[in-house]
Amino acid sequence: MFGAKAGAVYRTIGARARGAISKNSYSYKAAGVDIAAGAALVNAIGPLARATARTGADPEVGGYGGLFDLAAAGFRDPVLVSGTDGVGTKLKVAFAADRHSTVGIDLVAMCVNDIVTRGAEPLFFLDYFATGKLDVAVAETVVAGIAEGCKLAGCALVGGETAELPGMYGAGEYDLAGFAVGAAERDAMLPLDTVQPGDILLGLASNGLHSNGFSLVRRLVEGAGLDYDAAAPFDGDGPLGDALLAPTRIYVKACLAAHGEGLVKALAHITGGGLIENIPRVLPDDMAVDINAGAWPAPAVFGWLASAGGVDSLEMARTFNCGLGMVAVVSPEDVAAATAIFEDNGETVYTVGAVAARPDGAPGVNLTGAAAAWPD
């Protein structure tokens, strides 16, 4: 175990398989695990973790576990909220394009955007990086992205695990998982039980695909015979790989600011399942939403996917975020104030629909204008 005493607890492990290996002839390095490379990585990422320190997280913690002091962070009656996720097959695009600086942001975003929907402030984050053969430069680049994501979310990177597992991954490949813990005051958790028909949906613009639907995206790219270094067919300003790897937007600070003013009734993170599956998760069972897909300008990548793959509008809306990474439910009288706070915190906001009554057996999302917004 290599503990980084400067802000995070990082460990590097090797394959745990046991075998009949002669103690006179073999070494761990010869079996594919480079302990020295692991130690070099720990030393390199220590400053990255230190840079994410925040109130409640001791920047000098070391050993086998990261610590967080809820009292020091100012909580009086906290409920802990946890989340875990990965980046999925978006990593395959990172491998193919040889671009690794943003997937760490994706990793953090997928976790912290989930827990903020409960009204929780992300407090600390841990990551798991696994690879067949450790490339210190690539791993450091990935962790730098994780640290950047933590800073954007206001949480501390208190620990992590780097696993070198020969035979588990192809050359140049790795996998990522992340774990976030946040807290909310017991009397301020979301969603509220005051959601009702007539409440308004505010959509916060996405950066593009974020981290969902990439198995379909990669199939379409392959079918079109495109190279990730070639110009994006929907954006002539840069390579396709860069456009697809645009990092998941982190909405934490904007959402906490609006929630802190009592302006938010519910928040839905638009991830796997898209608009169709995610918004009903934060509504009472007897309510649905009416959404006008023409109410916001979806990034060009979505129109290209619909057209290139012949993906119908319903499939688009239940696979991708379609240009909205977070949806907030607010009272009609709070629309202007909530919009102003979101915009003051850097978000682009659209009024995209409203809450409605949901008869028995009716869908949770009634979507109009989608065929025009994402023509197939």
mmCIF file with all atom_site columns, C-alpha atoms in Angstrom, residues 16-198:
data_model
loop_
_atom_site.group_PDB
_atom_site.id
_atom_site.type_symbol
_atom_site.label_atom_id
_atom_site.label_alt_id
_atom_site.label_comp_id
_atom_site.label_asym_id
_atom_site.label_entity_id
_atom_site.label_seq_id
_atom_site.pdbx_PDB_ins_code
_atom_site.Cartn_x
_atom_site.Cartn_y
_atom_site.Cartn_z
_atom_site.occupancy
_atom_site.B_iso_or_equiv
_atom_site.pdbx_formal_charge
_atom_site.auth_seq_id
_atom_site.auth_comp_id
_atom_site.auth_asym_id
_atom_site.auth_atom_id
_atom_site.pdbx_PDB_model_num
ATOM 1   C CA . ARG A 1 16  ? -4.280  -11.009 -6.780  1.00 0.00 ? 16  ARG A CA 1
ATOM 2   C CA . ALA A 1 17  ? -4.073  -14.274 -8.648  1.00 0.00 ? 17  ALA A CA 1
ATOM 3   C CA . ARG A 1 18  ? -1.944  -16.932 -7.056  1.00 0.00 ? 18  ARG A CA 1
ATOM 4   C CA . GLY A 1 19  ? 0.081   -19.407 -9.070  1.00 0.00 ? 19  GLY A CA 1
ATOM 5   C CA . ALA A 1 20  ? 2.867   -21.951 -8.804  1.00 0.00 ? 20  ALA A CA 1
ATOM 6   C CA . ILE A 1 21  ? 5.726   -19.502 -9.418  1.00 0.00 ? 21  ILE A CA 1
ATOM 7   C CA . SER A 1 22  ? 9.266   -20.403 -8.507  1.00 0.00 ? 22  SER A CA 1
ATOM 8   C CA . LYS A 1 23  ? 10.546  -18.040 -5.834  1.00 0.00 ? 23  LYS A CA 1
ATOM 9   C CA . ASN A 1 24  ? 13.998  -18.286 -7.405  1.00 0.00 ? 24  ASN A CA 1
ATOM 10  C CA . SER A 1 25  ? 13.078  -17.334 -10.967 1.00 0.00 ? 25  SER A CA 1
ATOM 11  C CA . TYR A 1 26  ? 10.230  -14.865 -11.083 1.00 0.00 ? 26  TYR A CA 1
ATOM 12  C CA . SER A 1 27  ? 9.424   -11.328 -9.947  1.00 0.00 ? 27  SER A CA 1
ATOM 13  C CA . TYR A 1 28  ? 6.181   -9.409  -9.666  1.00 0.00 ? 28  TYR A CA 1
ATOM 14  C CA . LYS A 1 29  ? 7.397   -7.029  -12.389 1.00 0.00 ? 29  LYS A CA 1
ATOM 15  C CA . ALA A 1 30  ? 8.106   -9.967  -14.704 1.00 0.00 ? 30  ALA A CA 1
ATOM 16  C CA . ALA A 1 31  ? 4.527   -11.125 -14.075 1.00 0.00 ? 31  ALA A CA 1
ATOM 17  C CA . GLY A 1 32  ? 3.274   -7.758  -15.320 1.00 0.00 ? 32  GLY A CA 1
ATOM 18  C CA . VAL A 1 33  ? 2.966   -5.576  -12.205 1.00 0.00 ? 33  VAL A CA 1
ATOM 19  C CA . ASP A 1 34  ? 5.366   -2.643  -11.876 1.00 0.00 ? 34  ASP A CA 1
ATOM 20  C CA . ILE A 1 35  ? 5.367   -1.547  -8.225  1.00 0.00 ? 35  ILE A CA 1
ATOM 21  C CA . ALA A 1 36  ? 7.811   1.263   -8.962  1.00 0.00 ? 36  ALA A CA 1
ATOM 22  C CA . ALA A 1 37  ? 5.455   2.718   -11.587 1.00 0.00 ? 37  ALA A CA 1
ATOM 23  C CA . GLY A 1 38  ? 2.645   2.601   -9.058  1.00 0.00 ? 38  GLY A CA 1
ATOM 24  C CA . ALA A 1 39  ? 4.740   4.452   -6.511  1.00 0.00 ? 39  ALA A CA 1
ATOM 25  C CA . ALA A 1 40  ? 5.657   7.070   -9.118  1.00 0.00 ? 40  ALA A CA 1
ATOM 26  C CA . LEU A 1 41  ? 1.972   7.608   -9.867  1.00 0.00 ? 41  LEU A CA 1
ATOM 27  C CA . VAL A 1 42  ? 1.121   8.055   -6.193  1.00 0.00 ? 42  VAL A CA 1
ATOM 28  C CA . ASN A 1 43  ? 3.809   10.706  -5.873  1.00 0.00 ? 43  ASN A CA 1
ATOM 29  C CA . ALA A 1 44  ? 2.570   12.473  -8.996  1.00 0.00 ? 44  ALA A CA 1
ATOM 30  C CA . ILE A 1 45  ? -1.078  12.669  -7.996  1.00 0.00 ? 45  ILE A CA 1
ATOM 31  C CA . GLY A 1 46  ? -0.557  13.766  -4.400  1.00 0.00 ? 46  GLY A CA 1
ATOM 32  C CA . PRO A 1 47  ? -0.546  17.477  -5.328  1.00 0.00 ? 47  PRO A CA 1
ATOM 33  C CA . LEU A 1 48  ? -3.668  16.985  -7.460  1.00 0.00 ? 48  LEU A CA 1
ATOM 34  C CA . ALA A 1 49  ? -5.556  15.589  -4.491  1.00 0.00 ? 49  ALA A CA 1
ATOM 35  C CA . ARG A 1 50  ? -4.253  18.314  -2.166  1.00 0.00 ? 50  ARG A CA 1
ATOM 36  C CA . ALA A 1 51  ? -5.650  20.950  -4.506  1.00 0.00 ? 51  ALA A CA 1
ATOM 37  C CA . THR A 1 52  ? -9.198  19.676  -3.829  1.00 0.00 ? 52  THR A CA 1
ATOM 38  C CA . ALA A 1 53  ? -9.061  20.197  -0.040  1.00 0.00 ? 53  ALA A CA 1
ATOM 39  C CA . ARG A 1 54  ? -12.176 21.751  1.505   1.00 0.00 ? 54  ARG A CA 1
ATOM 40  C CA . THR A 1 55  ? -13.598 22.424  4.955   1.00 0.00 ? 55  THR A CA 1
ATOM 41  C CA . GLY A 1 56  ? -14.143 19.106  6.691   1.00 0.00 ? 56  GLY A CA 1
ATOM 42  C CA . ALA A 1 57  ? -11.483 17.207  4.746   1.00 0.00 ? 57  ALA A CA 1
ATOM 43  C CA . ASP A 1 58  ? -8.061  17.078  6.387   1.00 0.00 ? 58  ASP A CA 1
ATOM 44  C CA . PRO A 1 59  ? -5.432  17.813  3.710   1.00 0.00 ? 59  PRO A CA 1
ATOM 45  C CA . GLU A 1 60  ? -2.861  15.773  5.620   1.00 0.00 ? 60  GLU A CA 1
ATOM 46  C CA . VAL A 1 61  ? -4.888  12.589  6.048   1.00 0.00 ? 61  VAL A CA 1
ATOM 47  C CA . GLY A 1 62  ? -3.050  9.381   5.232   1.00 0.00 ? 62  GLY A CA 1
ATOM 48  C CA . GLY A 1 63  ? -3.187  5.667   5.831   1.00 0.00 ? 63  GLY A CA 1
ATOM 49  C CA . TYR A 1 64  ? -5.985  3.333   4.869   1.00 0.00 ? 64  TYR A CA 1
ATOM 50  C CA . GLY A 1 65  ? -9.031  5.603   4.892   1.00 0.00 ? 65  GLY A CA 1
ATOM 51  C CA . GLY A 1 66  ? -10.010 9.144   4.053   1.00 0.00 ? 66  GLY A CA 1
ATOM 52  C CA . LEU A 1 67  ? -11.712 11.178  6.758   1.00 0.00 ? 67  LEU A CA 1
ATOM 53  C CA . PHE A 1 68  ? -14.401 13.845  6.685   1.00 0.00 ? 68  PHE A CA 1
ATOM 54  C CA . ASP A 1 69  ? -15.652 15.953  9.615   1.00 0.00 ? 69  ASP A CA 1
ATOM 55  C CA . LEU A 1 70  ? -19.343 16.806  9.115   1.00 0.00 ? 70  LEU A CA 1
ATOM 56  C CA . ALA A 1 71  ? -19.418 19.107  12.133  1.00 0.00 ? 71  ALA A CA 1
ATOM 57  C CA . ALA A 1 72  ? -16.497 21.133  10.794  1.00 0.00 ? 72  ALA A CA 1
ATOM 58  C CA . ALA A 1 73  ? -18.364 21.469  7.501   1.00 0.00 ? 73  ALA A CA 1
ATOM 59  C CA . GLY A 1 74  ? -21.262 23.120  9.363   1.00 0.00 ? 74  GLY A CA 1
ATOM 60  C CA . PHE A 1 75  ? -23.955 20.436  9.231   1.00 0.00 ? 75  PHE A CA 1
ATOM 61  C CA . ARG A 1 76  ? -26.396 20.317  12.155  1.00 0.00 ? 76  ARG A CA 1
ATOM 62  C CA . ASP A 1 77  ? -28.739 17.395  11.270  1.00 0.00 ? 77  ASP A CA 1
ATOM 63  C CA . PRO A 1 78  ? -27.218 15.761  8.186   1.00 0.00 ? 78  PRO A CA 1
ATOM 64  C CA . VAL A 1 79  ? -28.371 12.843  6.095   1.00 0.00 ? 79  VAL A CA 1
ATOM 65  C CA . LEU A 1 80  ? -25.573 11.250  4.083   1.00 0.00 ? 80  LEU A CA 1
ATOM 66  C CA . VAL A 1 81  ? -26.207 10.769  0.368   1.00 0.00 ? 81  VAL A CA 1
ATOM 67  C CA . SER A 1 82  ? -23.934 8.506   -1.685  1.00 0.00 ? 82  SER A CA 1
ATOM 68  C CA . GLY A 1 83  ? -23.535 7.735   -5.352  1.00 0.00 ? 83  GLY A CA 1
ATOM 69  C CA . THR A 1 84  ? -21.332 5.592   -7.553  1.00 0.00 ? 84  THR A CA 1
ATOM 70  C CA . ASP A 1 85  ? -20.913 5.413   -11.316 1.00 0.00 ? 85  ASP A CA 1
ATOM 71  C CA . GLY A 1 86  ? -18.449 5.015   -14.150 1.00 0.00 ? 86  GLY A CA 1
ATOM 72  C CA . VAL A 1 87  ? -17.769 6.550   -17.540 1.00 0.00 ? 87  VAL A CA 1
ATOM 73  C CA . GLY A 1 88  ? -18.931 3.572   -19.602 1.00 0.00 ? 88  GLY A CA 1
ATOM 74  C CA . THR A 1 89  ? -17.870 2.937   -23.177 1.00 0.00 ? 89  THR A CA 1
ATOM 75  C CA . LYS A 1 90  ? -17.049 6.609   -23.692 1.00 0.00 ? 90  LYS A CA 1
ATOM 76  C CA . LEU A 1 91  ? -13.650 5.355   -22.541 1.00 0.00 ? 91  LEU A CA 1
ATOM 77  C CA . LYS A 1 92  ? -13.378 3.449   -25.823 1.00 0.00 ? 92  LYS A CA 1
ATOM 78  C CA . VAL A 1 93  ? -13.484 6.782   -27.639 1.00 0.00 ? 93  VAL A CA 1
ATOM 79  C CA . ALA A 1 94  ? -10.772 8.129   -25.331 1.00 0.00 ? 94  ALA A CA 1
ATOM 80  C CA . PHE A 1 95  ? -8.577  5.122   -26.149 1.00 0.00 ? 95  PHE A CA 1
ATOM 81  C CA . ALA A 1 96  ? -9.136  5.416   -29.890 1.00 0.00 ? 96  ALA A CA 1
ATOM 82  C CA . ALA A 1 97  ? -8.573  9.184   -29.926 1.00 0.00 ? 97  ALA A CA 1
ATOM 83  C CA . ASP A 1 98  ? -5.732  8.979   -27.370 1.00 0.00 ? 98  ASP A CA 1
ATOM 84  C CA . ARG A 1 99  ? -7.299  11.789  -25.346 1.00 0.00 ? 99  ARG A CA 1
ATOM 85  C CA . HIS A 1 100 ? -7.521  11.247  -21.606 1.00 0.00 ? 100 HIS A CA 1
ATOM 86  C CA . SER A 1 101 ? -7.816  14.673  -19.990 1.00 0.00 ? 101 SER A CA 1
ATOM 87  C CA . THR A 1 102 ? -11.610 14.893  -19.680 1.00 0.00 ? 102 THR A CA 1
ATOM 88  C CA . VAL A 1 103 ? -12.857 11.420  -18.728 1.00 0.00 ? 103 VAL A CA 1
ATOM 89  C CA . GLY A 1 104 ? -11.962 12.094  -15.096 1.00 0.00 ? 104 GLY A CA 1
ATOM 90  C CA . ILE A 1 105 ? -14.347 15.067  -15.135 1.00 0.00 ? 105 ILE A CA 1
ATOM 91  C CA . ASP A 1 106 ? -16.999 12.739  -16.552 1.00 0.00 ? 106 ASP A CA 1
ATOM 92  C CA . LEU A 1 107 ? -16.412 10.313  -13.714 1.00 0.00 ? 107 LEU A CA 1
ATOM 93  C CA . VAL A 1 108 ? -16.947 12.931  -11.025 1.00 0.00 ? 108 VAL A CA 1
ATOM 94  C CA . ALA A 1 109 ? -19.894 14.493  -12.826 1.00 0.00 ? 109 ALA A CA 1
ATOM 95  C CA . MET A 1 110 ? -21.805 11.245  -13.137 1.00 0.00 ? 110 MET A CA 1
ATOM 96  C CA . CYS A 1 111 ? -21.670 10.788  -9.364  1.00 0.00 ? 111 CYS A CA 1
ATOM 97  C CA . VAL A 1 112 ? -22.056 14.326  -8.002  1.00 0.00 ? 112 VAL A CA 1
ATOM 98  C CA . ASN A 1 113 ? -24.841 15.299  -10.403 1.00 0.00 ? 113 ASN A CA 1
ATOM 99  C CA . ASP A 1 114 ? -26.775 12.326  -9.069  1.00 0.00 ? 114 ASP A CA 1
ATOM 100 C CA . ILE A 1 115 ? -26.420 13.179  -5.402  1.00 0.00 ? 115 ILE A CA 1
ATOM 101 C CA . VAL A 1 116 ? -27.214 16.882  -5.838  1.00 0.00 ? 116 VAL A CA 1
ATOM 102 C CA . THR A 1 117 ? -30.685 15.827  -7.046  1.00 0.00 ? 117 THR A CA 1
ATOM 103 C CA . ARG A 1 118 ? -31.385 14.964  -3.391  1.00 0.00 ? 118 ARG A CA 1
ATOM 104 C CA . GLY A 1 119 ? -30.388 18.473  -2.358  1.00 0.00 ? 119 GLY A CA 1
ATOM 105 C CA . ALA A 1 120 ? -27.054 17.132  -1.108  1.00 0.00 ? 120 ALA A CA 1
ATOM 106 C CA . GLU A 1 121 ? -23.734 18.947  -1.153  1.00 0.00 ? 121 GLU A CA 1
ATOM 107 C CA . PRO A 1 122 ? -20.943 16.642  -2.409  1.00 0.00 ? 122 PRO A CA 1
ATOM 108 C CA . LEU A 1 123 ? -18.326 16.345  0.317   1.00 0.00 ? 123 LEU A CA 1
ATOM 109 C CA . PHE A 1 124 ? -15.737 13.865  -0.840  1.00 0.00 ? 124 PHE A CA 1
ATOM 110 C CA . PHE A 1 125 ? -14.879 11.581  -3.722  1.00 0.00 ? 125 PHE A CA 1
ATOM 111 C CA . LEU A 1 126 ? -12.865 8.401   -4.264  1.00 0.00 ? 126 LEU A CA 1
ATOM 112 C CA . ASP A 1 127 ? -11.823 6.867   -7.569  1.00 0.00 ? 127 ASP A CA 1
ATOM 113 C CA . TYR A 1 128 ? -10.821 3.441   -8.837  1.00 0.00 ? 128 TYR A CA 1
ATOM 114 C CA . PHE A 1 129 ? -8.492  3.233   -11.853 1.00 0.00 ? 129 PHE A CA 1
ATOM 115 C CA . ALA A 1 130 ? -7.772  -0.243  -13.223 1.00 0.00 ? 130 ALA A CA 1
ATOM 116 C CA . THR A 1 131 ? -5.505  -1.145  -16.120 1.00 0.00 ? 131 THR A CA 1
ATOM 117 C CA . GLY A 1 132 ? -3.555  -4.058  -17.517 1.00 0.00 ? 132 GLY A CA 1
ATOM 118 C CA . LYS A 1 133 ? -0.215  -2.225  -17.606 1.00 0.00 ? 133 LYS A CA 1
ATOM 119 C CA . LEU A 1 134 ? 0.203   1.074   -15.813 1.00 0.00 ? 134 LEU A CA 1
ATOM 120 C CA . ASP A 1 135 ? 1.128   4.037   -17.986 1.00 0.00 ? 135 ASP A CA 1
ATOM 121 C CA . VAL A 1 136 ? 1.985   6.680   -15.403 1.00 0.00 ? 136 VAL A CA 1
ATOM 122 C CA . ALA A 1 137 ? 1.544   9.614   -17.783 1.00 0.00 ? 137 ALA A CA 1
ATOM 123 C CA . VAL A 1 138 ? -1.931  8.499   -18.896 1.00 0.00 ? 138 VAL A CA 1
ATOM 124 C CA . ALA A 1 139 ? -3.041  7.687   -15.352 1.00 0.00 ? 139 ALA A CA 1
ATOM 125 C CA . GLU A 1 140 ? -1.812  11.050  -14.073 1.00 0.00 ? 140 GLU A CA 1
ATOM 126 C CA . THR A 1 141 ? -3.739  12.804  -16.850 1.00 0.00 ? 141 THR A CA 1
ATOM 127 C CA . VAL A 1 142 ? -6.903  10.915  -15.923 1.00 0.00 ? 142 VAL A CA 1
ATOM 128 C CA . VAL A 1 143 ? -6.530  11.721  -12.219 1.00 0.00 ? 143 VAL A CA 1
ATOM 129 C CA . ALA A 1 144 ? -5.873  15.369  -13.058 1.00 0.00 ? 144 ALA A CA 1
ATOM 130 C CA . GLY A 1 145 ? -9.308  15.355  -14.691 1.00 0.00 ? 145 GLY A CA 1
ATOM 131 C CA . ILE A 1 146 ? -10.802 13.757  -11.595 1.00 0.00 ? 146 ILE A CA 1
ATOM 132 C CA . ALA A 1 147 ? -9.256  16.472  -9.428  1.00 0.00 ? 147 ALA A CA 1
ATOM 133 C CA . GLU A 1 148 ? -10.596 19.156  -11.758 1.00 0.00 ? 148 GLU A CA 1
ATOM 134 C CA . GLY A 1 149 ? -14.071 17.627  -11.528 1.00 0.00 ? 149 GLY A CA 1
ATOM 135 C CA . CYS A 1 150 ? -13.848 17.615  -7.746  1.00 0.00 ? 150 CYS A CA 1
ATOM 136 C CA . LYS A 1 151 ? -12.909 21.288  -7.715  1.00 0.00 ? 151 LYS A CA 1
ATOM 137 C CA . LEU A 1 152 ? -15.861 22.105  -9.980  1.00 0.00 ? 152 LEU A CA 1
ATOM 138 C CA . ALA A 1 153 ? -18.162 20.199  -7.613  1.00 0.00 ? 153 ALA A CA 1
ATOM 139 C CA . GLY A 1 154 ? -16.616 21.588  -4.434  1.00 0.00 ? 154 GLY A CA 1
ATOM 140 C CA . CYS A 1 155 ? -15.737 18.173  -3.031  1.00 0.00 ? 155 CYS A CA 1
ATOM 141 C CA . ALA A 1 156 ? -12.441 16.777  -1.789  1.00 0.00 ? 156 ALA A CA 1
ATOM 142 C CA . LEU A 1 157 ? -10.602 13.927  -3.477  1.00 0.00 ? 157 LEU A CA 1
ATOM 143 C CA . VAL A 1 158 ? -9.788  11.970  -0.336  1.00 0.00 ? 158 VAL A CA 1
ATOM 144 C CA . GLY A 1 159 ? -8.637  8.662   -1.741  1.00 0.00 ? 159 GLY A CA 1
ATOM 145 C CA . GLY A 1 160 ? -8.375  6.240   -4.585  1.00 0.00 ? 160 GLY A CA 1
ATOM 146 C CA . GLU A 1 161 ? -7.151  2.895   -5.812  1.00 0.00 ? 161 GLU A CA 1
ATOM 147 C CA . THR A 1 162 ? -4.921  2.178   -8.779  1.00 0.00 ? 162 THR A CA 1
ATOM 148 C CA . ALA A 1 163 ? -5.014  -1.467  -9.825  1.00 0.00 ? 163 ALA A CA 1
ATOM 149 C CA . GLU A 1 164 ? -2.553  -2.950  -12.308 1.00 0.00 ? 164 GLU A CA 1
ATOM 150 C CA . LEU A 1 165 ? -4.169  -6.188  -13.445 1.00 0.00 ? 165 LEU A CA 1
ATOM 151 C CA . PRO A 1 166 ? -2.267  -7.972  -16.226 1.00 0.00 ? 166 PRO A CA 1
ATOM 152 C CA . GLY A 1 167 ? -4.514  -9.906  -18.572 1.00 0.00 ? 167 GLY A CA 1
ATOM 153 C CA . MET A 1 168 ? -7.701  -8.103  -17.562 1.00 0.00 ? 168 MET A CA 1
ATOM 154 C CA . TYR A 1 169 ? -7.521  -5.233  -20.066 1.00 0.00 ? 169 TYR A CA 1
ATOM 155 C CA . GLY A 1 170 ? -6.195  -4.761  -23.590 1.00 0.00 ? 170 GLY A CA 1
ATOM 156 C CA . ALA A 1 171 ? -3.099  -2.709  -24.342 1.00 0.00 ? 171 ALA A CA 1
ATOM 157 C CA . GLY A 1 172 ? -3.703  0.958   -23.613 1.00 0.00 ? 172 GLY A CA 1
ATOM 158 C CA . GLU A 1 173 ? -7.069  0.315   -21.955 1.00 0.00 ? 173 GLU A CA 1
ATOM 159 C CA . TYR A 1 174 ? -8.292  1.114   -18.454 1.00 0.00 ? 174 TYR A CA 1
ATOM 160 C CA . ASP A 1 175 ? -11.535 1.362   -16.533 1.00 0.00 ? 175 ASP A CA 1
ATOM 161 C CA . LEU A 1 176 ? -12.803 3.967   -14.092 1.00 0.00 ? 176 LEU A CA 1
ATOM 162 C CA . ALA A 1 177 ? -15.273 3.934   -11.239 1.00 0.00 ? 177 ALA A CA 1
ATOM 163 C CA . GLY A 1 178 ? -16.099 6.716   -8.822  1.00 0.00 ? 178 GLY A CA 1
ATOM 164 C CA . PHE A 1 179 ? -17.736 7.034   -5.442  1.00 0.00 ? 179 PHE A CA 1
ATOM 165 C CA . ALA A 1 180 ? -19.140 10.287  -4.025  1.00 0.00 ? 180 ALA A CA 1
ATOM 166 C CA . VAL A 1 181 ? -20.555 11.037  -0.605  1.00 0.00 ? 181 VAL A CA 1
ATOM 167 C CA . GLY A 1 182 ? -22.534 14.161  0.164   1.00 0.00 ? 182 GLY A CA 1
ATOM 168 C CA . ALA A 1 183 ? -24.833 15.431  2.872   1.00 0.00 ? 183 ALA A CA 1
ATOM 169 C CA . ALA A 1 184 ? -28.101 17.304  3.100   1.00 0.00 ? 184 ALA A CA 1
ATOM 170 C CA . GLU A 1 185 ? -29.883 18.756  6.079   1.00 0.00 ? 185 GLU A CA 1
ATOM 171 C CA . ARG A 1 186 ? -32.728 16.443  6.948   1.00 0.00 ? 186 ARG A CA 1
ATOM 172 C CA . ASP A 1 187 ? -35.363 19.141  6.481   1.00 0.00 ? 187 ASP A CA 1
ATOM 173 C CA . ALA A 1 188 ? -34.033 20.284  3.093   1.00 0.00 ? 188 ALA A CA 1
ATOM 174 C CA . MET A 1 189 ? -33.903 17.108  1.044   1.00 0.00 ? 189 MET A CA 1
ATOM 175 C CA . LEU A 1 190 ? -35.249 16.848  -2.485  1.00 0.00 ? 190 LEU A CA 1
ATOM 176 C CA . PRO A 1 191 ? -37.616 16.138  -4.100  1.00 0.00 ? 191 PRO A CA 1
ATOM 177 C CA . LEU A 1 192 ? -40.228 18.052  -2.136  1.00 0.00 ? 192 LEU A CA 1
ATOM 178 C CA . ASP A 1 193 ? -43.733 16.701  -1.671  1.00 0.00 ? 193 ASP A CA 1
ATOM 179 C CA . THR A 1 194 ? -45.145 19.995  -2.984  1.00 0.00 ? 194 THR A CA 1
ATOM 180 C CA . VAL A 1 195 ? -44.639 19.150  -6.687  1.00 0.00 ? 195 VAL A CA 1
ATOM 181 C CA . GLN A 1 196 ? -47.987 19.718  -8.406  1.00 0.00 ? 196 GLN A CA 1
ATOM 182 C CA . PRO A 1 197 ? -49.575 20.159  -11.840 1.00 0.00 ? 197 PRO A CA 1
ATOM 183 C CA . GLY A 1 198 ? -48.670 23.538  -13.290 1.00 0.00 ? 198 GLY A CA 1
#
